[in-house]
Amino acid sequence: MEAMVPIPLREAIDEGCFGEETPLGEIERRLDQYFSVEPGVTRASLMNLAIYTEHPETLAADDESLNRITRNHACRALLLGILPDREGLSVRCWIKARCQLGPDGKGRLCSEQVTFLLGGDCQSCLTNLVFSHLRSDLPLVMWWRGELSHHFQESLYTSIDRLILDSSRWAHPVPQFAKIAQAVTAPTGRLSDRRGQLLVHDLAYTRGHQHRRAVAVLFDPPAARCFLPEINRIEIVHTPAHRHTGLYLAAWITRQLGAELVERVGASYHYQRPGGGRISLSLLEQSDGSAAIPSILLEGGGGRFEVIASAASPLLEIRSRFGVHQTGSFLPGPGQTDEDLVNDILMRGGSNLLLAQVLPRMAAML
Amino acid sequence: MDNPFREFLVSRSSPEPCSVVIFGATGDLTHRKLIPALYNLAKEGDLPPGSRVIGVARREKSDGEFREELREMNRKVSRQGHDEVLWERFAAGISYHRSEFNDPEGYRSLAERLGKLDASGPGRPNRLFYLASAPEFFPVILDQLRESGLHEAVEGGWTRAVVEKPFGTDLVTAQRLNGVANATFPERDTYRIDHYLGKETAQNIMVIRFANAIYEPLWNSRYIDHVQITCSETLGMEGGRGGYYDTAGALRDMVQNHLLQLLSLIAMEPPADLTADGIRDEKVKVIKSLRRYPDARTVAENVVRAQYRAGTILGQNVRGYLEEDRIHPRSMTEPYVALKINIDNWRWEGVPFYMRMGKRLAKKVTEISIHFREPPGVLFNRLPVTARKNVLVLRIQPDEGMSLRMLSKMPGPSIRMEPVKMDFQYSTSFGKPSPEAYERLLLDAMAGDATLFARRDEVEHAWRFIDDIEHAWHRSNSPPPMAHYEAGTWGPEEADNLLSRDGRVWRRL
Ligand SMILES: NC(=O)c1ccc[n+]([C@@H]2O[C@H](COP(=O)([O-])OP(=O)(O)OC[C@H]3O[C@@H](n4cnc5c(N)ncnc54)[C@H](OP(=O)(O)O)[C@@H]3O)[C@@H](O)[C@H]2O)c1
């Protein structure tokens, strides 16, 4: 890499929040130094967590995101801001420790963060920069903000263990999903000891997690399950920003019912069930309200099953009416922010098999 | 028909909505542990909607008064705080049923009440009877449940019983209680609580052993020198606990259940599968293989009982055991016990398990430590070094986690080695706090998963082992002596001798 050339950050950014500016070759030494002089500090790390963005004006917000995630997940955090349209190559970096009181107020528990601002369009530079600043033996989780650009290339993604993205922010989802499909099936890279495929988490899918739980709860009573073969109408309401979450829920519900897509007319989709029955599914856009998915309805055979995002609280209300029964209850609602969702993903881990099954069905509905 | 929407959604068996009927609902356990556990499950969305709580006790009380008392306590002790809106929704499913435990009429009206509740919703008529009363009432409650027909599962549902500790006071009483329990509920529907098994580290023992390639090959007498299990408390007999404790003692109160359960998890063979019986089959084999102490002499050689004398803990003067409230002044009950246990099977031949449990000790800790054999005394090991053995420590409380001690070269031109410690703590590694043991156990009982509950044969074999010792202490002609230690220390000298005789020492904690 060439000598460091200062990159002017746009005025709106408070680069002070990134910590101490450090020459590239000094990062590890200075971090070690920090931890060796601070008494009562535990340098904790369960993973390498990188946030990637090509919009450095959001770096301060991304820094705050890391602040909220590292409270729950000790890690080496890498914040990667890329300015691909800069002439020549240039890098600036900062280091800092994020500490909090340990349990019972004893000692301090610290994650460490390295922030890079990388100018110039150099694919391998990014990959090498990441590789040379990972903590060994720990998995690499990458939260890719925005579109998957040409920086999302094989040498990088084959070394990632868990990839987090948000398809609802993509302007052109079809080619983006194609890239994901390619990355998922690529063989594991040299620098990863993961077995099996790259694990992908789409926040648009995670946003629907509590809704999926709620739908499952609706059909826990055996008497309610008798209505499953009768379901012939599904209606999912979503806000404009969260169409993908609606699509994922639609793809999931119909998959679990064993129904196959036969026809699409605008926002209405028609499915065929194995026994010959049909389901019509509509996705309705509603512009007001804060919940990503204000409601889900499943209906048929005289049964009615609903999940409703409560306007007054973060809870989900479930209601059902079938036979002589009428029930209602509340469940925890979805995470409010992207950081809540990422926290949730990191907490649950797992192989995310269901998304892998639902993703092709969802992509077919785009 | 299975619920297709449950596929992949949870990686554990799902709890089913049920009516949780708590006998002893105005008691300490219900207020401090059970209701907060259910509330926290509801908060996490893990309590199946449609679940209800019916508290049974004898005092006159309205539903409203009962809920109010529970709310007050939940505010104080709930692990994840107290949210009024959520509490209101949760508490709407709580009601109070007044009855004496031995009053058949109370059970008849309870049955009626449950019938009405079941008929009012679409859920199955599932019932979980939780015996949270003093243990002398367990047989009465079980008998009454049977006589009122409440023990029978209603069509389409299940009926289970959770029984609190202590499960008997010796083999005979445990067998009698098991007799009553099994005459009322089949063994598969009987859940004997051992809240130690609900703790993360206890569950983690199997994961550490059977999910990592590096430990299991070393987990035998060839590589392990000995194992220590310590459960120490700083508390004495405050808060009126003396009355019960003086009838029990450390051996019956802690060793028979919690510590032998931990020992069996450490010592068991890999189970054939992870089913409740697959695991419990292996645990019970360990307990059956414990070498028994046939007479007072072997008990005296292998077990030390002790009482504390006055001393200081954290700068506070504290009384001796015999001066504590509600303790008989000539009591022969032991607030401290240390044992050397041998397991007579292939894997553990010649590997002693040392166990100690005591009140008014220097620190509150529960830990298991695996002490590996010394490496051959050549090369580096010719040199003198303080702590040569590798020690793997599994901490149950506080700071659940584990650590591994090993030797490392000190920087410098000479070869000097010092022990270093690799440490892992749950709370600093995983953001999410561990759920309370009771949360996990209640959920498992609702899901019909008995893995973390003690089975009849485990309990009885454990009592068989304990009874030999109790017998030598209290019924033999030459009972082993009662040792003494100063409160605030690490126990009596006799317990140190138990190890020093074998050329070993208790770990410094
Ligand atoms: N407390 C704990 O933290 C803890 C921990 C582990 C295990 N345990 C075990 O849990 C069990 C209960 O302990 P606890 O501390 O909660 O006991 P507790 O505070 O003494 O409560 C006893 C309960 O039983 C009821 N009761 C007593 N006699 C009755 C009768 N004849 N008819 C109807 N109800 C009667 C009392 O109701 P009234 O109020 O109406 O008299 C009260 O609700 C014990 O087996 C104990 O070993 C407790």
Tab-separated table of C-alpha atoms in Angstrom, chain A residues 14-361:
chain	number	residue	atom	x	y	z
A	14	ASP	CA	-17.058	13.803	13.522
A	15	GLU	CA	-13.924	11.789	12.984
A	16	GLY	CA	-13.133	12.225	16.660
A	17	CYS	CA	-15.567	9.399	17.400
A	18	PHE	CA	-13.230	6.884	15.732
A	19	GLY	CA	-10.606	7.182	18.429
A	20	GLU	CA	-6.895	7.707	18.030
A	21	GLU	CA	-5.564	8.079	14.506
A	22	THR	CA	-2.811	5.532	14.023
A	23	PRO	CA	-0.323	4.746	11.256
A	24	LEU	CA	-1.328	1.578	9.451
A	25	GLY	CA	1.596	-0.530	10.582
A	26	GLU	CA	1.133	0.457	14.211
A	27	ILE	CA	-2.386	-0.773	14.856
A	28	GLU	CA	-1.711	-4.011	16.721
A	29	ARG	CA	1.164	-2.579	18.716
A	30	ARG	CA	-0.833	0.393	19.897
A	31	LEU	CA	-3.822	-1.725	20.803
A	32	ASP	CA	-1.590	-4.060	22.803
A	33	GLN	CA	-0.047	-1.070	24.465
A	34	TYR	CA	-3.413	0.328	25.437
A	35	PHE	CA	-4.510	-2.911	27.036
A	36	SER	CA	-1.251	-3.444	28.829
A	37	VAL	CA	-1.314	-0.104	30.627
A	38	GLU	CA	-4.982	0.021	31.554
A	39	PRO	CA	-5.555	-1.787	34.855
A	40	GLY	CA	-8.586	-4.005	35.510
A	41	VAL	CA	-9.440	-4.336	31.847
A	42	THR	CA	-10.415	-7.543	30.038
A	43	ARG	CA	-9.757	-7.588	26.310
A	44	ALA	CA	-12.691	-9.727	25.261
A	45	SER	CA	-13.403	-11.119	21.842
A	46	LEU	CA	-15.726	-13.751	20.481
A	47	MET	CA	-15.508	-12.846	16.821
A	48	ASN	CA	-14.284	-10.428	14.212
A	49	LEU	CA	-17.164	-8.185	13.234
A	50	ALA	CA	-16.706	-5.938	10.215
A	51	ILE	CA	-19.092	-3.271	8.969
A	52	TYR	CA	-18.552	-2.327	5.360
A	53	THR	CA	-19.879	0.824	3.771
A	54	GLU	CA	-19.247	2.829	0.623
A	55	HIS	CA	-20.961	5.833	2.153
A	56	PRO	CA	-18.437	7.282	4.576
A	57	GLU	CA	-20.936	9.948	5.563
A	58	THR	CA	-22.680	7.155	7.483
A	59	LEU	CA	-19.491	6.083	9.269
A	60	ALA	CA	-20.350	7.937	12.456
A	61	ALA	CA	-23.736	6.202	12.543
A	62	ASP	CA	-22.056	2.866	11.850
A	63	ASP	CA	-19.688	3.584	14.694
A	64	GLU	CA	-22.712	4.065	16.941
A	65	SER	CA	-24.133	0.770	15.645
A	66	LEU	CA	-20.948	-0.974	16.731
A	67	ASN	CA	-21.272	0.675	20.085
A	68	ARG	CA	-24.682	-0.920	20.549
A	69	ILE	CA	-23.625	-4.323	19.282
A	70	THR	CA	-20.390	-4.608	21.241
A	71	ARG	CA	-22.336	-4.041	24.447
A	72	ASN	CA	-23.733	-7.516	23.922
A	73	HIS	CA	-21.078	-9.171	21.795
A	74	ALA	CA	-17.437	-8.701	22.628
A	75	CYS	CA	-15.484	-8.615	19.391
A	76	ARG	CA	-12.733	-7.121	17.344
A	77	ALA	CA	-14.729	-4.617	15.339
A	78	LEU	CA	-13.544	-3.396	11.967
A	79	LEU	CA	-15.286	-0.385	10.514
A	80	LEU	CA	-14.498	-0.153	6.813
A	81	GLY	CA	-15.365	3.040	4.955
A	82	ILE	CA	-14.566	2.903	1.248
A	83	LEU	CA	-14.328	5.799	-1.192
A	84	PRO	CA	-13.975	3.945	-4.496
A	85	ASP	CA	-14.017	7.027	-6.713
A	86	ARG	CA	-10.878	8.591	-5.235
A	87	GLU	CA	-7.803	8.957	-7.401
A	88	GLY	CA	-4.869	6.838	-6.262
A	89	LEU	CA	-4.730	4.785	-3.118
A	90	SER	CA	-4.918	6.135	0.350
A	91	VAL	CA	-5.742	4.894	3.823
A	92	ARG	CA	-6.393	6.406	7.190
A	93	CYS	CA	-7.025	4.412	10.320
A	94	TRP	CA	-8.057	4.888	13.902
A	95	ILE	CA	-8.166	2.643	16.906
A	96	LYS	CA	-10.198	2.643	20.061
A	97	ALA	CA	-11.395	0.413	22.858
A	98	ARG	CA	-15.017	0.208	23.832
A	99	CYS	CA	-15.317	-0.609	27.482
A	100	GLN	CA	-18.148	-1.215	29.833
A	101	LEU	CA	-18.400	-2.249	33.440
A	102	GLY	CA	-18.175	-5.977	33.905
A	103	PRO	CA	-20.956	-7.987	35.516
A	104	ASP	CA	-21.641	-6.913	39.112
A	105	GLY	CA	-19.767	-3.709	38.385
A	106	LYS	CA	-16.428	-5.481	38.597
A	107	GLY	CA	-13.594	-4.545	36.242
A	108	ARG	CA	-14.039	-3.297	32.707
A	109	LEU	CA	-14.751	-5.379	29.686
A	110	CYS	CA	-13.464	-4.090	26.378
A	111	SER	CA	-13.948	-4.700	22.723
A	112	GLU	CA	-11.493	-3.108	20.345
A	113	GLN	CA	-12.261	-1.281	17.151
A	114	VAL	CA	-10.197	-0.419	14.133
A	115	THR	CA	-11.691	2.061	11.672
A	116	PHE	CA	-10.347	2.307	8.133
A	117	LEU	CA	-11.087	4.901	5.524
A	118	LEU	CA	-9.854	3.581	2.229
A	119	GLY	CA	-9.679	5.745	-0.886
A	120	GLY	CA	-9.251	4.419	-4.416
A	121	ASP	CA	-10.704	1.528	-6.265
A	122	CYS	CA	-8.580	-1.432	-5.269
A	123	GLN	CA	-10.384	-4.683	-4.663
A	124	SER	CA	-7.467	-6.643	-3.310
A	125	CYS	CA	-6.477	-3.775	-1.005
A	126	LEU	CA	-9.711	-4.135	0.888
A	127	THR	CA	-9.413	-7.874	1.209
A	128	ASN	CA	-5.809	-7.675	2.351
A	129	LEU	CA	-6.598	-4.932	4.796
A	130	VAL	CA	-9.294	-7.072	6.360
A	131	PHE	CA	-7.145	-10.195	6.425
A	132	SER	CA	-4.248	-8.509	8.115
A	133	HIS	CA	-6.370	-7.159	10.951
A	134	LEU	CA	-8.377	-10.149	12.052
A	135	ARG	CA	-7.980	-11.796	15.420
A	136	SER	CA	-6.871	-15.305	14.734
A	137	ASP	CA	-9.119	-18.346	15.073
A	138	LEU	CA	-12.240	-16.291	15.547
A	139	PRO	CA	-15.002	-16.247	12.952
A	140	LEU	CA	-15.468	-13.291	10.621
A	141	VAL	CA	-18.929	-11.770	10.551
A	142	MET	CA	-19.418	-9.063	7.948
A	143	TRP	CA	-22.295	-6.642	7.939
A	144	TRP	CA	-22.408	-5.270	4.421
A	145	ARG	CA	-24.268	-1.978	4.290
A	146	GLY	CA	-25.922	-1.128	0.983
A	147	GLU	CA	-25.473	-2.736	-2.426
A	148	LEU	CA	-23.007	-5.530	-3.031
A	149	SER	CA	-20.477	-3.700	-5.204
A	150	HIS	CA	-17.579	-5.237	-7.116
A	151	HIS	CA	-15.668	-5.153	-3.819
A	152	PHE	CA	-17.802	-8.090	-2.839
A	153	GLN	CA	-15.482	-10.492	-4.569
A	154	GLU	CA	-14.547	-14.094	-4.227
A	155	SER	CA	-11.338	-13.788	-2.212
A	156	LEU	CA	-13.313	-11.837	0.380
A	157	TYR	CA	-16.614	-13.657	0.590
A	158	THR	CA	-15.075	-17.101	0.646
A	159	SER	CA	-13.379	-16.127	3.883
A	160	ILE	CA	-16.437	-14.714	5.593
A	161	ASP	CA	-18.279	-17.001	7.991
A	162	ARG	CA	-21.469	-15.038	8.388
A	163	LEU	CA	-22.670	-12.320	6.049
A	164	ILE	CA	-25.328	-9.851	7.157
A	165	LEU	CA	-27.035	-7.611	4.645
A	166	ASP	CA	-30.322	-5.848	4.151
A	167	SER	CA	-31.961	-6.502	0.799
A	168	SER	CA	-34.691	-3.974	1.519
A	169	ARG	CA	-32.117	-1.218	0.924
A	170	TRP	CA	-31.124	-2.462	-2.525
A	171	ALA	CA	-32.172	-0.522	-5.606
A	172	HIS	CA	-31.654	-3.552	-7.875
A	173	PRO	CA	-32.363	-6.670	-5.915
A	174	VAL	CA	-32.371	-9.233	-8.750
A	175	PRO	CA	-28.659	-9.010	-9.674
A	176	GLN	CA	-27.822	-8.667	-5.986
A	177	PHE	CA	-29.573	-11.903	-5.107
A	178	ALA	CA	-27.706	-13.553	-7.990
A	179	LYS	CA	-24.435	-12.485	-6.376
A	180	ILE	CA	-25.545	-13.954	-3.090
A	181	ALA	CA	-26.464	-17.230	-4.762
A	182	GLN	CA	-22.993	-17.359	-6.273
A	183	ALA	CA	-21.286	-16.568	-2.969
A	184	VAL	CA	-23.278	-19.169	-1.077
A	185	THR	CA	-22.278	-21.969	-3.405
A	186	ALA	CA	-18.618	-20.944	-3.767
A	187	PRO	CA	-16.135	-23.251	-2.036
A	188	THR	CA	-14.723	-22.073	1.265
A	189	GLY	CA	-11.682	-19.849	0.989
A	190	ARG	CA	-8.210	-20.534	2.263
A	191	LEU	CA	-8.601	-18.337	5.278
A	192	SER	CA	-11.730	-19.780	6.722
A	193	ASP	CA	-12.193	-23.054	8.522
A	194	ARG	CA	-15.930	-22.967	8.226
A	195	ARG	CA	-17.538	-26.153	7.098
A	196	GLY	CA	-20.316	-25.831	4.571
A	197	GLN	CA	-21.737	-22.774	2.959
A	198	LEU	CA	-21.437	-19.094	3.696
A	199	LEU	CA	-24.199	-18.240	6.148
A	200	VAL	CA	-26.269	-15.341	4.935
A	201	HIS	CA	-28.624	-13.267	7.042
A	202	ASP	CA	-30.880	-10.800	5.321
A	203	LEU	CA	-32.191	-8.260	7.826
A	204	ALA	CA	-35.327	-8.070	5.701
A	205	TYR	CA	-35.881	-11.708	6.621
A	206	THR	CA	-34.844	-11.343	10.280
A	207	ARG	CA	-37.362	-8.499	10.652
A	208	GLY	CA	-40.071	-11.102	10.134
A	209	HIS	CA	-38.773	-13.515	12.775
A	210	GLN	CA	-41.254	-12.624	15.501
A	211	HIS	CA	-44.059	-12.658	12.936
A	212	ARG	CA	-43.071	-16.194	11.983
A	213	ARG	CA	-43.150	-17.181	15.645
A	214	ALA	CA	-46.550	-15.553	15.994
A	215	VAL	CA	-47.961	-17.427	12.990
A	216	ALA	CA	-46.609	-20.657	14.462
A	217	VAL	CA	-48.237	-19.908	17.824
A	218	LEU	CA	-51.593	-19.327	16.084
A	219	PHE	CA	-51.510	-22.901	14.843
A	220	ASP	CA	-50.251	-24.558	18.012
A	221	PRO	CA	-53.737	-25.556	19.200
A	222	PRO	CA	-54.578	-28.829	17.429
A	223	ALA	CA	-58.093	-27.553	16.732
A	224	ALA	CA	-56.575	-24.610	14.824
A	225	ARG	CA	-54.358	-26.935	12.807
A	226	CYS	CA	-57.438	-28.631	11.372
A	227	PHE	CA	-58.011	-25.397	9.465
A	228	LEU	CA	-54.627	-25.458	7.756
A	229	PRO	CA	-55.790	-27.450	4.716
A	230	GLU	CA	-58.667	-24.956	4.346
A	231	ILE	CA	-56.556	-21.785	4.178
A	232	ASN	CA	-57.296	-20.157	0.816
A	233	ARG	CA	-56.601	-16.479	1.369
A	234	ILE	CA	-53.495	-14.789	2.762
A	235	GLU	CA	-53.032	-11.081	3.112
A	236	ILE	CA	-49.821	-9.460	4.197
A	237	VAL	CA	-49.624	-5.714	4.780
A	238	HIS	CA	-46.231	-4.035	4.626
A	239	THR	CA	-44.876	-0.511	4.621
A	240	PRO	CA	-43.140	0.671	1.420
A	241	ALA	CA	-39.640	0.194	2.824
A	242	HIS	CA	-40.358	-3.354	3.886
A	243	ARG	CA	-41.748	-5.071	0.833
A	244	HIS	CA	-38.983	-7.656	1.042
A	245	THR	CA	-40.001	-8.621	4.563
A	246	GLY	CA	-43.551	-9.080	3.288
A	247	LEU	CA	-42.292	-11.188	0.381
A	248	TYR	CA	-40.205	-13.340	2.694
A	249	LEU	CA	-43.186	-13.946	4.956
A	250	ALA	CA	-45.319	-14.827	1.935
A	251	ALA	CA	-42.661	-17.197	0.618
A	252	TRP	CA	-42.284	-18.794	4.045
A	253	ILE	CA	-45.998	-19.273	4.762
A	254	THR	CA	-46.704	-20.782	1.362
A	255	ARG	CA	-43.649	-23.023	1.572
A	256	GLN	CA	-44.733	-24.366	4.945
A	257	LEU	CA	-48.205	-25.001	3.525
A	258	GLY	CA	-46.621	-26.913	0.642
A	259	ALA	CA	-48.124	-24.550	-1.964
A	260	GLU	CA	-46.450	-23.711	-5.292
A	261	LEU	CA	-46.641	-20.374	-7.107
A	262	VAL	CA	-48.601	-20.674	-10.364
A	263	GLU	CA	-49.475	-17.135	-11.308
A	264	ARG	CA	-48.788	-13.542	-10.425
A	265	VAL	CA	-50.997	-10.558	-11.177
A	266	GLY	CA	-49.517	-7.326	-9.821
A	267	ALA	CA	-49.270	-7.729	-6.052
A	268	SER	CA	-51.505	-10.819	-6.078
A	269	TYR	CA	-50.008	-14.265	-6.226
A	270	HIS	CA	-51.832	-17.517	-6.848
A	271	TYR	CA	-50.672	-20.787	-5.390
A	272	GLN	CA	-51.634	-24.384	-5.915
A	273	ARG	CA	-51.702	-26.795	-2.976
A	274	PRO	CA	-50.654	-30.419	-3.334
A	275	GLY	CA	-54.266	-31.592	-2.782
A	276	GLY	CA	-55.500	-29.305	-5.568
A	277	GLY	CA	-56.732	-26.412	-3.424
A	278	ARG	CA	-55.731	-22.871	-4.291
A	279	ILE	CA	-54.464	-19.994	-2.224
A	280	SER	CA	-54.585	-16.376	-3.249
A	281	LEU	CA	-52.069	-14.183	-1.554
A	282	SER	CA	-51.977	-10.400	-1.654
A	283	LEU	CA	-49.280	-8.063	-0.525
A	284	LEU	CA	-50.754	-4.722	0.401
A	285	GLU	CA	-48.673	-1.629	0.814
A	286	GLN	CA	-49.614	0.760	3.581
A	287	SER	CA	-47.668	3.943	3.865
A	288	ASP	CA	-48.416	4.946	7.437
A	289	GLY	CA	-47.462	3.296	10.689
A	290	SER	CA	-44.150	2.491	12.212
A	291	ALA	CA	-44.294	-1.298	12.068
A	292	ALA	CA	-42.625	-2.908	9.031
A	293	ILE	CA	-45.429	-5.479	8.804
A	294	PRO	CA	-48.648	-4.063	10.246
A	295	SER	CA	-50.625	-7.275	9.772
A	296	ILE	CA	-50.829	-10.804	8.439
A	297	LEU	CA	-54.077	-12.629	7.829
A	298	LEU	CA	-54.684	-16.278	6.987
A	299	GLU	CA	-58.242	-17.276	6.208
A	300	GLY	CA	-60.313	-20.195	4.970
A	301	GLY	CA	-62.930	-22.787	5.927
A	302	GLY	CA	-64.502	-20.334	8.359
A	303	GLY	CA	-61.257	-19.842	10.292
A	304	ARG	CA	-59.494	-16.502	10.606
A	305	PHE	CA	-55.959	-16.120	11.968
A	306	GLU	CA	-54.276	-12.751	12.393
A	307	VAL	CA	-51.030	-11.219	13.551
A	308	ILE	CA	-51.313	-7.510	14.182
A	309	ALA	CA	-48.542	-5.118	15.106
A	310	SER	CA	-49.908	-3.146	18.004
A	311	ALA	CA	-49.730	0.588	17.412
A	312	ALA	CA	-49.312	1.426	21.072
A	313	SER	CA	-46.606	-1.002	22.097
A	314	PRO	CA	-43.795	-3.020	20.567
A	315	LEU	CA	-45.834	-6.203	20.993
A	316	LEU	CA	-47.509	-8.349	18.371
A	317	GLU	CA	-51.137	-9.231	18.932
A	318	ILE	CA	-52.384	-12.585	17.712
A	319	ARG	CA	-56.076	-13.259	17.190
A	320	SER	CA	-57.885	-16.248	15.897
A	321	ARG	CA	-61.454	-17.329	15.312
A	322	PHE	CA	-62.212	-20.867	14.325
A	323	GLY	CA	-65.063	-23.224	15.119
A	324	VAL	CA	-66.474	-22.140	18.453
A	325	HIS	CA	-63.163	-20.653	19.547
A	326	GLN	CA	-62.020	-17.098	19.683
A	327	THR	CA	-58.594	-16.363	21.155
A	328	GLY	CA	-56.273	-13.433	21.558
A	329	SER	CA	-52.840	-12.946	23.023
A	330	PHE	CA	-49.675	-10.882	22.842
A	331	LEU	CA	-46.128	-11.838	21.931
A	332	PRO	CA	-42.857	-9.907	21.840
A	333	GLY	CA	-42.583	-7.782	18.714
A	334	PRO	CA	-39.674	-7.577	16.296
A	335	GLY	CA	-36.485	-5.693	17.104
A	336	GLN	CA	-36.896	-1.972	16.635
A	337	THR	CA	-33.572	-1.166	15.020
A	338	ASP	CA	-31.073	-2.797	12.684
A	339	GLU	CA	-28.726	-3.187	15.644
A	340	ASP	CA	-31.423	-5.098	17.550
A	341	LEU	CA	-31.721	-7.429	14.586
A	342	VAL	CA	-27.968	-7.925	14.293
A	343	ASN	CA	-27.754	-8.562	18.029
A	344	ASP	CA	-30.465	-11.125	17.617
A	345	ILE	CA	-28.649	-12.835	14.729
A	346	LEU	CA	-25.387	-12.971	16.639
A	347	MET	CA	-27.176	-14.314	19.675
A	348	ARG	CA	-28.997	-17.075	17.858
A	349	GLY	CA	-26.196	-18.032	15.490
A	350	GLY	CA	-27.250	-21.260	13.904
A	351	SER	CA	-27.151	-22.333	10.313
A	352	ASN	CA	-30.101	-20.290	9.113
A	353	LEU	CA	-31.369	-23.207	7.058
A	354	LEU	CA	-34.812	-21.802	6.701
A	355	LEU	CA	-33.691	-18.648	4.895
A	356	ALA	CA	-31.713	-20.815	2.485
A	357	GLN	CA	-34.951	-22.624	1.635
A	358	VAL	CA	-37.134	-19.538	1.487
A	359	LEU	CA	-34.751	-17.279	-0.430
A	360	PRO	CA	-35.238	-18.821	-3.894
A	361	ARG	CA	-39.017	-18.691	-3.452
